[in-house]
Short mmCIF file of C-alpha atoms in Angstrom, two decimals:
data_model
loop_
_atom_site.label_atom_id
_atom_site.label_comp_id
_atom_site.label_asym_id
_atom_site.label_seq_id
_atom_site.Cartn_x
_atom_site.Cartn_y
_atom_site.Cartn_z
CA MET M 239 50.09 128.16 79.65
CA ALA M 240 52.35 125.98 77.54
CA PRO M 241 53.47 127.32 74.16
CA ARG M 242 52.17 125.91 70.91
CA SER M 243 53.38 122.37 70.38
CA ASN M 244 54.43 121.02 67.01
CA ASN M 245 55.66 117.67 68.29
CA HIS M 246 52.61 115.63 69.20
CA ARG M 247 49.85 114.05 67.21
CA GLY M 248 46.27 114.55 68.21
CA GLU M 249 46.58 118.26 69.04
CA GLN M 250 43.42 120.13 68.17
CA MET M 251 43.61 123.22 66.07
CA ALA M 252 40.99 125.45 67.62
CA GLY M 253 43.52 128.17 68.45
CA THR M 254 44.80 130.08 71.47
CA VAL M 255 42.54 132.28 73.62
CA LEU M 256 43.72 134.87 76.14
CA VAL M 257 41.17 135.37 78.95
CA VAL M 258 41.44 138.78 80.65
CA ASP M 259 39.30 139.13 83.79
CA ASP M 260 40.13 140.44 87.27
CA GLU M 261 38.04 137.79 89.03
CA ALA M 262 40.05 134.60 89.49
CA ALA M 263 36.96 132.38 89.77
CA VAL M 264 35.60 133.74 86.48
CA ARG M 265 38.98 133.30 84.76
CA ASP M 266 39.24 129.71 85.94
CA LEU M 267 35.71 128.86 84.83
CA LEU M 268 36.19 130.42 81.39
CA ALA M 269 39.56 128.72 80.99
CA ALA M 270 38.11 125.32 81.89
CA ASN M 271 35.25 125.70 79.39
CA LEU M 272 37.63 126.82 76.64
CA GLN M 273 40.04 123.97 77.28
CA ARG M 274 37.20 121.45 77.12
CA ALA M 275 36.27 122.96 73.75
CA GLY M 276 39.81 122.30 72.47
CA TYR M 277 41.35 125.76 72.83
CA ARG M 278 44.76 126.51 74.26
CA VAL M 279 44.27 129.08 77.02
CA MET M 280 46.26 131.88 78.66
CA THR M 281 44.89 134.05 81.48
CA ALA M 282 45.54 137.53 82.85
CA GLY M 283 43.99 139.57 85.67
CA ASP M 284 44.63 143.01 84.19
CA VAL M 285 45.83 144.78 81.05
CA PRO M 286 49.58 144.93 81.91
CA GLN M 287 49.60 141.15 82.42
CA ALA M 288 47.66 140.68 79.20
CA GLU M 289 50.05 142.90 77.23
CA ALA M 290 53.02 140.90 78.49
CA LEU M 291 51.39 137.64 77.38
CA VAL M 292 50.54 139.08 73.96
CA ARG M 293 54.17 140.13 73.51
CA ASP M 294 55.45 136.68 74.43
CA SER M 295 52.84 134.47 72.74
CA ARG M 296 50.38 136.10 70.37
CA PRO M 297 46.88 134.63 70.92
CA ASP M 298 44.29 134.13 68.20
CA LEU M 299 41.48 135.64 70.29
CA VAL M 300 41.20 137.79 73.42
CA LEU M 301 38.19 137.23 75.68
CA LEU M 302 38.12 140.56 77.46
CA ASP M 303 36.18 141.92 80.43
CA TRP M 304 35.05 145.52 79.99
CA VAL M 305 35.70 146.53 83.62
CA LEU M 306 39.28 145.89 84.75
CA PRO M 307 41.46 147.45 87.44
CA GLY M 308 43.60 150.30 86.12
CA VAL M 309 43.38 150.19 82.34
CA PRO M 310 39.83 149.44 81.06
CA GLY M 311 39.16 146.59 78.67
CA LEU M 312 38.09 148.97 75.91
CA THR M 313 41.42 150.77 76.08
CA PHE M 314 43.22 147.46 75.64
CA ALA M 315 40.97 146.59 72.69
CA ARG M 316 41.88 149.88 71.00
CA ARG M 317 45.58 149.24 71.62
CA LEU M 318 45.35 145.84 70.00
CA ARG M 319 43.56 147.23 66.96
CA ASN M 320 46.00 150.13 66.54
CA ASP M 321 49.11 147.95 66.66
CA GLN M 322 50.12 146.46 63.31
CA ARG M 323 51.32 143.26 64.98
CA THR M 324 48.08 142.64 66.90
CA LYS M 325 45.41 144.26 64.74
CA ASP M 326 44.17 140.90 63.44
CA ILE M 327 43.68 139.31 66.86
CA SER M 328 39.99 138.58 67.43
CA ILE M 329 38.35 140.30 70.42
CA VAL M 330 35.19 139.23 72.27
CA LEU M 331 34.12 141.65 74.99
CA LEU M 332 32.35 140.51 78.17
CA THR M 333 30.25 143.04 80.08
CA ALA M 334 27.21 143.55 82.28
CA ARG M 335 26.30 146.64 80.23
CA ALA M 336 23.29 145.93 78.04
CA GLU M 337 22.41 149.30 76.48
CA GLU M 338 22.60 149.65 72.71
CA GLN M 339 25.08 152.51 72.99
CA ASP M 340 27.40 150.32 75.06
CA LYS M 341 27.39 147.70 72.31
CA VAL M 342 28.09 150.37 69.69
CA THR M 343 30.97 151.70 71.78
CA ALA M 344 32.43 148.22 72.15
CA LEU M 345 32.27 147.49 68.44
CA GLU M 346 33.70 150.90 67.56
CA SER M 347 36.60 150.18 69.92
CA GLY M 348 37.51 147.14 67.89
CA ALA M 349 35.59 144.25 69.46
CA ASP M 350 34.42 141.56 67.02
CA ASP M 351 31.58 140.56 69.30
CA TYR M 352 29.95 141.60 72.56
CA VAL M 353 28.52 139.16 75.11
CA THR M 354 26.32 140.45 77.92
CA LYS M 355 26.51 138.96 81.41
CA PRO M 356 25.05 136.67 82.54
CA PHE M 357 25.60 134.31 79.63
CA SER M 358 25.65 130.57 79.13
CA SER M 359 28.94 128.84 78.38
CA ARG M 360 27.28 127.26 75.34
CA GLU M 361 26.39 130.67 73.91
CA LEU M 362 29.87 132.01 74.60
CA MET M 363 31.58 129.05 72.92
CA ALA M 364 29.35 129.48 69.87
CA ARG M 365 30.20 133.19 69.67
CA ILE M 366 33.92 132.50 69.99
CA LYS M 367 33.81 129.82 67.31
CA ALA M 368 31.94 132.14 64.94
CA VAL M 369 34.43 134.98 65.48
CA MET M 370 37.38 132.66 64.95
CA ARG M 371 35.88 131.41 61.71
CA ARG M 372 35.31 134.92 60.38
CA ARG M 373 38.75 136.25 61.18
CA ALA M 374 40.88 133.11 60.77
CA PRO M 375 39.30 130.35 58.67
CA GLN M 376 42.39 128.18 59.11
CA LEU M 377 41.54 127.91 62.84
CA ALA M 378 37.96 126.79 62.36
CA ASP M 379 37.19 123.10 62.84
CA ASP M 380 35.04 122.76 59.71
CA VAL M 381 35.89 119.95 57.31
CA VAL M 382 37.60 121.25 54.15
CA GLU M 383 37.71 119.43 50.80
CA VAL M 384 39.90 120.58 47.91
CA ALA M 385 40.99 118.66 44.81
CA GLY M 386 40.12 115.28 46.29
CA LEU M 387 41.76 115.99 49.65
CA ARG M 388 39.60 116.05 52.77
CA ILE M 389 40.86 117.50 56.04
CA ASP M 390 39.02 117.39 59.36
CA PRO M 391 40.97 119.64 61.76
CA ALA M 392 38.90 118.73 64.82
CA ALA M 393 39.46 115.00 64.28
CA HIS M 394 43.04 115.58 63.12
CA THR M 395 42.54 113.46 59.99
CA VAL M 396 43.38 113.80 56.30
CA SER M 397 42.18 111.51 53.55
CA ALA M 398 42.02 111.16 49.78
CA GLY M 399 38.93 109.22 48.86
CA ASP M 400 38.95 106.22 51.20
CA LYS M 401 42.74 106.41 51.70
CA PRO M 402 43.86 107.94 55.03
CA ILE M 403 46.94 110.18 54.95
CA ASP M 404 49.04 110.19 58.10
CA LEU M 405 50.41 113.65 59.02
CA TRP M 406 52.13 115.06 62.03
CA THR M 407 50.61 118.17 63.63
CA THR M 408 52.77 120.77 61.88
CA GLU M 409 52.23 119.25 58.43
CA LEU M 410 48.49 119.08 59.10
CA ARG M 411 48.39 122.76 60.12
CA LEU M 412 50.43 123.67 57.05
CA LEU M 413 48.17 121.72 54.70
CA HIS M 414 45.07 123.19 56.32
CA TYR M 415 46.41 126.71 55.86
CA PHE M 416 47.14 126.02 52.20
CA MET M 417 43.71 124.47 51.62
CA THR M 418 41.91 127.44 53.18
CA HIS M 419 43.97 129.87 51.06
CA PRO M 420 44.18 128.19 47.62
CA GLY M 421 46.00 129.91 44.79
CA ARG M 422 47.84 132.44 46.95
CA VAL M 423 51.63 132.63 47.08
CA PHE M 424 53.12 132.68 50.58
CA SER M 425 56.68 133.47 51.54
CA ARG M 426 58.45 131.27 54.07
CA ALA M 427 58.33 134.10 56.60
CA ARG M 428 54.56 134.45 56.16
CA LEU M 429 54.05 130.71 56.59
CA LEU M 430 56.14 130.77 59.78
CA ASP M 431 53.96 133.56 61.17
CA GLU M 432 50.67 131.96 60.20
CA VAL M 433 51.36 128.28 60.94
CA TRP M 434 54.06 128.30 63.60
CA GLY M 435 53.20 131.68 65.22
CA GLU M 436 55.05 134.99 65.29
CA HIS M 437 56.95 134.22 68.47
CA VAL M 438 58.30 130.82 67.52
CA PHE M 439 61.93 131.51 66.63
CA VAL M 440 62.94 129.04 63.95
CA GLU M 441 64.77 129.46 60.67
CA GLU M 442 62.90 129.92 57.41
CA ARG M 443 64.51 126.72 56.11
CA THR M 444 62.31 124.91 58.65
CA VAL M 445 59.41 125.58 56.28
CA ASP M 446 61.22 123.74 53.48
CA VAL M 447 61.71 120.70 55.71
CA HIS M 448 58.02 120.50 56.58
CA ILE M 449 56.97 121.14 52.97
CA ARG M 450 59.16 118.21 51.94
CA ARG M 451 57.58 115.98 54.60
CA LEU M 452 54.10 117.09 53.55
CA ARG M 453 54.81 116.33 49.91
CA GLN M 454 56.17 112.91 50.82
CA ALA M 455 52.98 112.11 52.72
CA LEU M 456 50.85 113.26 49.76
CA THR M 457 52.89 111.46 47.07
CA PRO M 458 51.14 108.05 47.27
CA THR M 459 47.84 109.66 46.23
CA GLY M 460 49.44 112.09 43.76
CA HIS M 461 48.45 115.19 45.73
CA ASP M 462 52.03 116.34 46.24
CA LYS M 463 51.70 118.14 42.88
CA LEU M 464 49.21 120.56 44.46
CA ILE M 465 51.97 122.27 46.44
CA GLU M 466 53.95 124.39 44.02
CA THR M 467 57.33 125.99 44.69
CA VAL M 468 57.39 129.61 43.47
CA ARG M 469 61.05 130.37 42.84
CA GLY M 470 62.41 133.31 44.78
CA THR M 471 59.16 133.71 46.70
CA GLY M 472 57.80 130.68 48.52
CA TYR M 473 54.96 128.23 48.01
CA ARG M 474 51.45 128.05 46.58
CA PHE M 475 48.62 125.51 46.81
CA LYS M 476 47.16 125.02 43.31
CA PRO M 477 43.95 122.94 43.27
CA ASP M 478 44.07 122.72 39.47
CA ALA M 479 47.67 121.47 39.29
CA ASN M 480 46.95 118.09 37.66
CA ALA M 481 45.07 116.89 40.70
CA PRO M 482 44.42 113.14 40.55
CA ALA M 483 40.94 111.73 40.33
CA VAL M 484 40.00 110.20 43.65
CA SER M 485 37.29 107.57 43.85
#
């Protein structure tokens, strides 16, 4: 699995999914379906492999089989939830167990959702999308409109009224994060974690460079004023900051 890329246009923003299943055929099928849906995918056959991948490249969601060799899937789910660094990773559990108590156990262990085998790929993709939206709205592919700006993450487009705004992938991700969290102040370190990912080792000044590029792209329509520098802290997206009227 290739790491997140910030260098190419056209990258979708669905997020990264780690598939953990001991059956290679199942892993490959799930990975293919997820990739077709626009997700970046990593795979592991057991919990030790999965833990190594999580350390190296934190996923947005773990698609986890209940029955695994050695360490069970539920144990891994609990570990993720009890670790401060991974507690916000979404978890969807796959299992052949269909009893109500099994579902309760899964949810109490930290799973966000529980999908019973056999299942259709369409149902699974819908469940994953719903979980992603609940836990990380910046990863959802819904169109967002704020202060005259319209962003369509799935289509990788930004516009103000009928005027298209051309952004590179990183600036688009940054703008989308701001637009889904209006009014909140974010430090450079927090923006690096949320937009670039925790395991991308770049300097905090990188954020300033991309903020400057984003503002330049938004200047022709006057929307650069929406991104406010908070001295000594970081940046904030202010929808009411003299936003221009867009026809």
